[in-house]
Short mmCIF file of C-alpha atoms in Angstrom, two decimals:
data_model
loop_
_atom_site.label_atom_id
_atom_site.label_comp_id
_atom_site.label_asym_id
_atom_site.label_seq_id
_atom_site.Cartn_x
_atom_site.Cartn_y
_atom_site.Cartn_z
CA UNK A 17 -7.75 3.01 36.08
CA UNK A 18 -5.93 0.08 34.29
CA UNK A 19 -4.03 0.90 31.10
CA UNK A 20 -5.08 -1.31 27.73
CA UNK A 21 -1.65 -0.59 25.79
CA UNK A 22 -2.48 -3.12 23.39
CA UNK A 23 -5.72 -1.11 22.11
CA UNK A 24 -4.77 2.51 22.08
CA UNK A 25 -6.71 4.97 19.93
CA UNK A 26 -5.46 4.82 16.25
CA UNK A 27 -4.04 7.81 15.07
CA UNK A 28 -5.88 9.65 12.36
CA UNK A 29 -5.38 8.88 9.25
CA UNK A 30 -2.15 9.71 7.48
CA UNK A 31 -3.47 9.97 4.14
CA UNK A 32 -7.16 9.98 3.00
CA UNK A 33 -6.11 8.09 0.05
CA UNK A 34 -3.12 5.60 -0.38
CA UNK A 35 -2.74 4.24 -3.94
CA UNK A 36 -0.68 1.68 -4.78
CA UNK A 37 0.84 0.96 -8.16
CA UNK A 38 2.23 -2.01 -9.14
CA UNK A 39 5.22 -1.98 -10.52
CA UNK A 40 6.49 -5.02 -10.47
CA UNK A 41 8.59 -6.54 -13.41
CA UNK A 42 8.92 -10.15 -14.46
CA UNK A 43 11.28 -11.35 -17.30
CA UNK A 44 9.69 -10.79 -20.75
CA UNK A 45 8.19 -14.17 -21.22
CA UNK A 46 7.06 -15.34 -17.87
CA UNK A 47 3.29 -17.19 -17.95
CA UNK A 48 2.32 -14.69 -15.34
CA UNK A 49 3.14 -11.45 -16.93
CA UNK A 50 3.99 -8.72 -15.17
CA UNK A 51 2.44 -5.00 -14.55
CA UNK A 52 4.96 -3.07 -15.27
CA UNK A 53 5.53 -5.16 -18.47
CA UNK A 54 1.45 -4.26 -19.10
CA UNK A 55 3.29 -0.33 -18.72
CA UNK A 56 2.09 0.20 -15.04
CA UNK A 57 5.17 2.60 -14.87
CA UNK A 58 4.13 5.03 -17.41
CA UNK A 59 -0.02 4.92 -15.80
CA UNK A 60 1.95 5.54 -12.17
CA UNK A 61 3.87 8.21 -13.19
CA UNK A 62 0.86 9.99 -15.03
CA UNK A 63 -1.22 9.26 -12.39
CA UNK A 64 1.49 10.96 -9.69
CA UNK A 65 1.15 14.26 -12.32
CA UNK A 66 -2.35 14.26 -12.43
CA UNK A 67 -2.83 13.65 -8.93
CA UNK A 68 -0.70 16.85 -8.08
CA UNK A 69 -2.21 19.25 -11.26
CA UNK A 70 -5.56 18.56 -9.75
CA UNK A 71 -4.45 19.57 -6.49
CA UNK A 72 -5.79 16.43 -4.28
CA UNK A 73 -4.98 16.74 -0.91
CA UNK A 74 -4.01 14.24 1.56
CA UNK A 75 -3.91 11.45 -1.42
CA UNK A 76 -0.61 9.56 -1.87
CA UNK A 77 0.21 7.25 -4.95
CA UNK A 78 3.19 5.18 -4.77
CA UNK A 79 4.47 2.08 -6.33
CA UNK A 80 4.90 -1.13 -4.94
CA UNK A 81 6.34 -4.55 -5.53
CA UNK A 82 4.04 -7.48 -6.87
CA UNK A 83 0.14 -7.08 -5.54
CA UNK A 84 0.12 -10.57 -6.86
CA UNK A 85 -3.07 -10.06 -9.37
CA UNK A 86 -0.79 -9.92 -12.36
CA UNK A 87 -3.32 -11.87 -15.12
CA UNK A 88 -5.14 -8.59 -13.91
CA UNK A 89 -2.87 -5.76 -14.29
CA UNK A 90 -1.98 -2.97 -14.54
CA UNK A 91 -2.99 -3.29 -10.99
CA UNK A 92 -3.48 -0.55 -8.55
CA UNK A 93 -5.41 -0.86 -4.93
CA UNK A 94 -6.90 2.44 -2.83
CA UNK A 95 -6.89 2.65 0.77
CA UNK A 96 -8.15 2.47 3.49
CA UNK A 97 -11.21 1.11 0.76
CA UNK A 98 -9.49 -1.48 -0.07
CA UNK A 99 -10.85 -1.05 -3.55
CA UNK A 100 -8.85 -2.63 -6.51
CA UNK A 101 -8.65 -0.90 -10.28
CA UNK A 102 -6.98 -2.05 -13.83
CA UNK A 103 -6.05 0.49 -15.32
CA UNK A 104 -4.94 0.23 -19.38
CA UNK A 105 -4.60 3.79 -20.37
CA UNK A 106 -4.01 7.41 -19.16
CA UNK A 107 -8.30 7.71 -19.58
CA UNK A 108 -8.77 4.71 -17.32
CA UNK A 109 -6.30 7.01 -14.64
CA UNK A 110 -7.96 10.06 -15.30
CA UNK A 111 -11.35 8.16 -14.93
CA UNK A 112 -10.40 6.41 -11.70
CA UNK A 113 -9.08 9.77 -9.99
CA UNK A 114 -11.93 11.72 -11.28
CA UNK A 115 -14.94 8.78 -10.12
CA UNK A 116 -12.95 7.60 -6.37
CA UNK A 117 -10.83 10.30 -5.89
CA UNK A 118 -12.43 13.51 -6.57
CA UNK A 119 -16.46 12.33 -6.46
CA UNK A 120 -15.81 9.68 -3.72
CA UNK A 121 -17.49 6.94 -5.93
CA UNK A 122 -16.22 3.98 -8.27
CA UNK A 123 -15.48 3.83 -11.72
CA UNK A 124 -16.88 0.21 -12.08
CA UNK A 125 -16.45 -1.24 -15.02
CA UNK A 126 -12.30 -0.65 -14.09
CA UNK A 127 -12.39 -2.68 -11.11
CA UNK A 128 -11.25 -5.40 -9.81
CA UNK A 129 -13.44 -8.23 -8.34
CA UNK A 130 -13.68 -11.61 -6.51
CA UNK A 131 -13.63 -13.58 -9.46
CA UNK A 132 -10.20 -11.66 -10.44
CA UNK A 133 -7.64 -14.10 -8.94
CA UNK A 134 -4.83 -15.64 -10.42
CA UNK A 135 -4.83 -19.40 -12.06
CA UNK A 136 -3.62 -22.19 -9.38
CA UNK A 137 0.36 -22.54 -9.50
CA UNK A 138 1.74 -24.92 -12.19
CA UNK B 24 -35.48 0.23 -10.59
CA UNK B 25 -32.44 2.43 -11.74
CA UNK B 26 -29.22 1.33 -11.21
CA UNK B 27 -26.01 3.54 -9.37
CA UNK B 28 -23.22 2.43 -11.17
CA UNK B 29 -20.99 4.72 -9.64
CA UNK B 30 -21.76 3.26 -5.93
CA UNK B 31 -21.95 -0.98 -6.72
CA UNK B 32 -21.29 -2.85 -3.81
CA UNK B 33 -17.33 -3.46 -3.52
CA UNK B 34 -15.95 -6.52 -3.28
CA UNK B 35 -14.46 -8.28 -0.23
CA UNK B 36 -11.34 -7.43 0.55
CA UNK B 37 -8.80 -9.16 -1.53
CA UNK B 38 -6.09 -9.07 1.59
CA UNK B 39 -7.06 -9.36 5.21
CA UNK B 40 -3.95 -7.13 6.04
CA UNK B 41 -1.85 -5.49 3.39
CA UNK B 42 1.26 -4.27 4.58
CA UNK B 43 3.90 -2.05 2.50
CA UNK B 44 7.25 -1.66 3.83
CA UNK B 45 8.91 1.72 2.57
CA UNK B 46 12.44 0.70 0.33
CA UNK B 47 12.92 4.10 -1.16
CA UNK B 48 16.67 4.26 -1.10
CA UNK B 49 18.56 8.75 -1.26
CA UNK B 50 21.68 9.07 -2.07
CA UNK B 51 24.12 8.70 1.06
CA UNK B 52 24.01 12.57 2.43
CA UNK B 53 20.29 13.39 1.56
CA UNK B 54 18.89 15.38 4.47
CA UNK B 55 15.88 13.54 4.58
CA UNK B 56 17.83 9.79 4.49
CA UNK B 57 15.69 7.49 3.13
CA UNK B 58 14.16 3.95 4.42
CA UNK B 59 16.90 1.83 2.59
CA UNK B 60 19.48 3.77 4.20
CA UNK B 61 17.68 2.98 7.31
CA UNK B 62 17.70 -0.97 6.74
CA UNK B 63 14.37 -1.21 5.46
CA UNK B 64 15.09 -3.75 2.80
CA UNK B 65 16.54 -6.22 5.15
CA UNK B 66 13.14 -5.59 7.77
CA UNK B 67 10.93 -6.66 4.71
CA UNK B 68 12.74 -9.57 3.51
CA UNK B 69 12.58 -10.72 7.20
CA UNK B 70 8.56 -9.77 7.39
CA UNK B 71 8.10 -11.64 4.30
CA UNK B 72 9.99 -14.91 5.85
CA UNK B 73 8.28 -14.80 8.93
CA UNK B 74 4.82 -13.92 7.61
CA UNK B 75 5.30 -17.45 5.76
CA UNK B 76 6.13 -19.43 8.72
CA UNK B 77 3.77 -18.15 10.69
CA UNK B 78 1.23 -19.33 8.13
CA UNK B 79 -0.60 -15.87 8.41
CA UNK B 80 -3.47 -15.95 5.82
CA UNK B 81 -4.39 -13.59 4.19
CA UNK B 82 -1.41 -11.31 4.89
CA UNK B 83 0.65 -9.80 2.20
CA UNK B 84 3.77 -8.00 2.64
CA UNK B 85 4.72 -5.36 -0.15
CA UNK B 86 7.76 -3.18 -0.61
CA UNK B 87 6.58 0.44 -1.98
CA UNK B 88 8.12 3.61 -2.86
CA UNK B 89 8.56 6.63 -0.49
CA UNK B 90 5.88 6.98 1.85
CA UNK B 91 7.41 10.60 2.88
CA UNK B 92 7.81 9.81 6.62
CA UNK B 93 11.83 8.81 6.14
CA UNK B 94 12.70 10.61 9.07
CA UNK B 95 11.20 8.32 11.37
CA UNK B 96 12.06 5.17 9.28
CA UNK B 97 12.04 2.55 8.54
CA UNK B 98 8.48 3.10 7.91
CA UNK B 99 5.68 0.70 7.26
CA UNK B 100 1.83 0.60 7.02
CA UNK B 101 -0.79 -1.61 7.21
CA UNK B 102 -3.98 -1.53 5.58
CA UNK B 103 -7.08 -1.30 5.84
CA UNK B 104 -6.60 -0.05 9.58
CA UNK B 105 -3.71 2.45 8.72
CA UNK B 106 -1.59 2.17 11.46
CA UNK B 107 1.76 2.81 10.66
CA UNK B 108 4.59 1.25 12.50
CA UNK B 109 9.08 2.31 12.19
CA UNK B 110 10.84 -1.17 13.09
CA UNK B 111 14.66 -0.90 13.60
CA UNK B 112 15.24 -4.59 14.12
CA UNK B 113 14.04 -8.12 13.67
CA UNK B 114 12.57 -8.33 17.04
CA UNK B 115 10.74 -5.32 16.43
CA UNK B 116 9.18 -6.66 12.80
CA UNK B 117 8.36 -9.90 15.50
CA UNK B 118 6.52 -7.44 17.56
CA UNK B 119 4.44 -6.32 15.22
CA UNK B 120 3.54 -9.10 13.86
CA UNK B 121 2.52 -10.71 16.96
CA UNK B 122 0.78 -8.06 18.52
CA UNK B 123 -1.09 -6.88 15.80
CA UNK B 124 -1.05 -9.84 13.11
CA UNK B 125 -1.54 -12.14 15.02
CA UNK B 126 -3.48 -11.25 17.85
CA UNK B 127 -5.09 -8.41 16.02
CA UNK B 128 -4.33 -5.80 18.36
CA UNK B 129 -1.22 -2.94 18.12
CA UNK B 130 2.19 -2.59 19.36
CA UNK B 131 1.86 0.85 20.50
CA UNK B 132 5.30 1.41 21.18
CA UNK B 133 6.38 1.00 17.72
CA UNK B 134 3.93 3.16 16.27
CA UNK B 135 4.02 6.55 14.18
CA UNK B 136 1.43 8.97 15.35
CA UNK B 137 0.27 12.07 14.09
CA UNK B 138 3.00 14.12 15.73
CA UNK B 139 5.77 11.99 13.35
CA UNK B 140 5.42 14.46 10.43
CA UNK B 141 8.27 15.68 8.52
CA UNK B 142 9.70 19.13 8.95
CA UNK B 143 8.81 22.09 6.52
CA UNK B 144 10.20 21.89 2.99
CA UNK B 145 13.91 23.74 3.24
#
């Protein structure tokens, strides 16, 4: 029996859930934007809290450098989905954790989609 | 016909491979360390670089914050498969991206598995 090391079994899943936050920050000013200047730190941080007081297991939310959807943002993505949110306000959090977190659906109208991509570079 | 709005159909996915490279940085001492301490930062600055060069559409390559495996760091995951990888040098970041960037399949010697969990909470 011949060994395929290059396709093992993948190991479970680590977490059922990985959201990530963006946190990026440009200077005040740039064309772009930036999330965190939209105030994607306060939404992570709330949404860290809430995540926790509502005892979801196995889901992780962390912050991460530029997703690169800034015209977008406050942008957040959920894995393994793959599934993209903008969240403006601690009820857009507590709607996206309630409606993909907790129900396993979508809260749709905070979404992301195709069309959501940023302007050409200058 | 009634429409689900809480089950649309989601949109492609806006990265073919995401990857987030843990650059949560303890102070010196912490029991835990941390994936800066590790030489995380200088792994994803050379991912980035070489993701470029390589032309790899598609890809993106994201710092985050902890992803609470630091004792087996530096840690990094890519989505939407989930496998998580720990690369100590450049050649192992190379690896990685070859084998399963590239080529699409794993580098199963530089993976986490389900055993790389950290210890109980002191």
């Amino acid at each position: 029996m011949t060994e395929a090391p290059e396709t093992p079994q993948d190991p479970p899943p680590y977490f059922r859930a990985h959201v990530f936050v963006c946190c990026n920050r440009r200077p005040d000013g740039h064309r772009r934007g930036s999330c965190a200047a939209r105030g994607s730190e306060a939404l992570r941080d709330y949404m860290k809290v809430r995540t926790k007081e509502l005892g979801l297991k196995g889901v992780r939310v962390n912050q991460s450098g530029c997703l690169d959807r800034c015209e977008f943002g406050p942008a957040l993505v959920i894995y393994p989905e793959g599934v993209w949110y903008s969240p403006k306000t601690r009820e857009d959090v507590d709607a996206i954790l309630q409606a993909h977190l907790v129900e396993g659906g979508r809260a749709p109208d905070l979404m992301l989609t195709e069309r959501d991509v940023p302007p050409p570079k200058a």
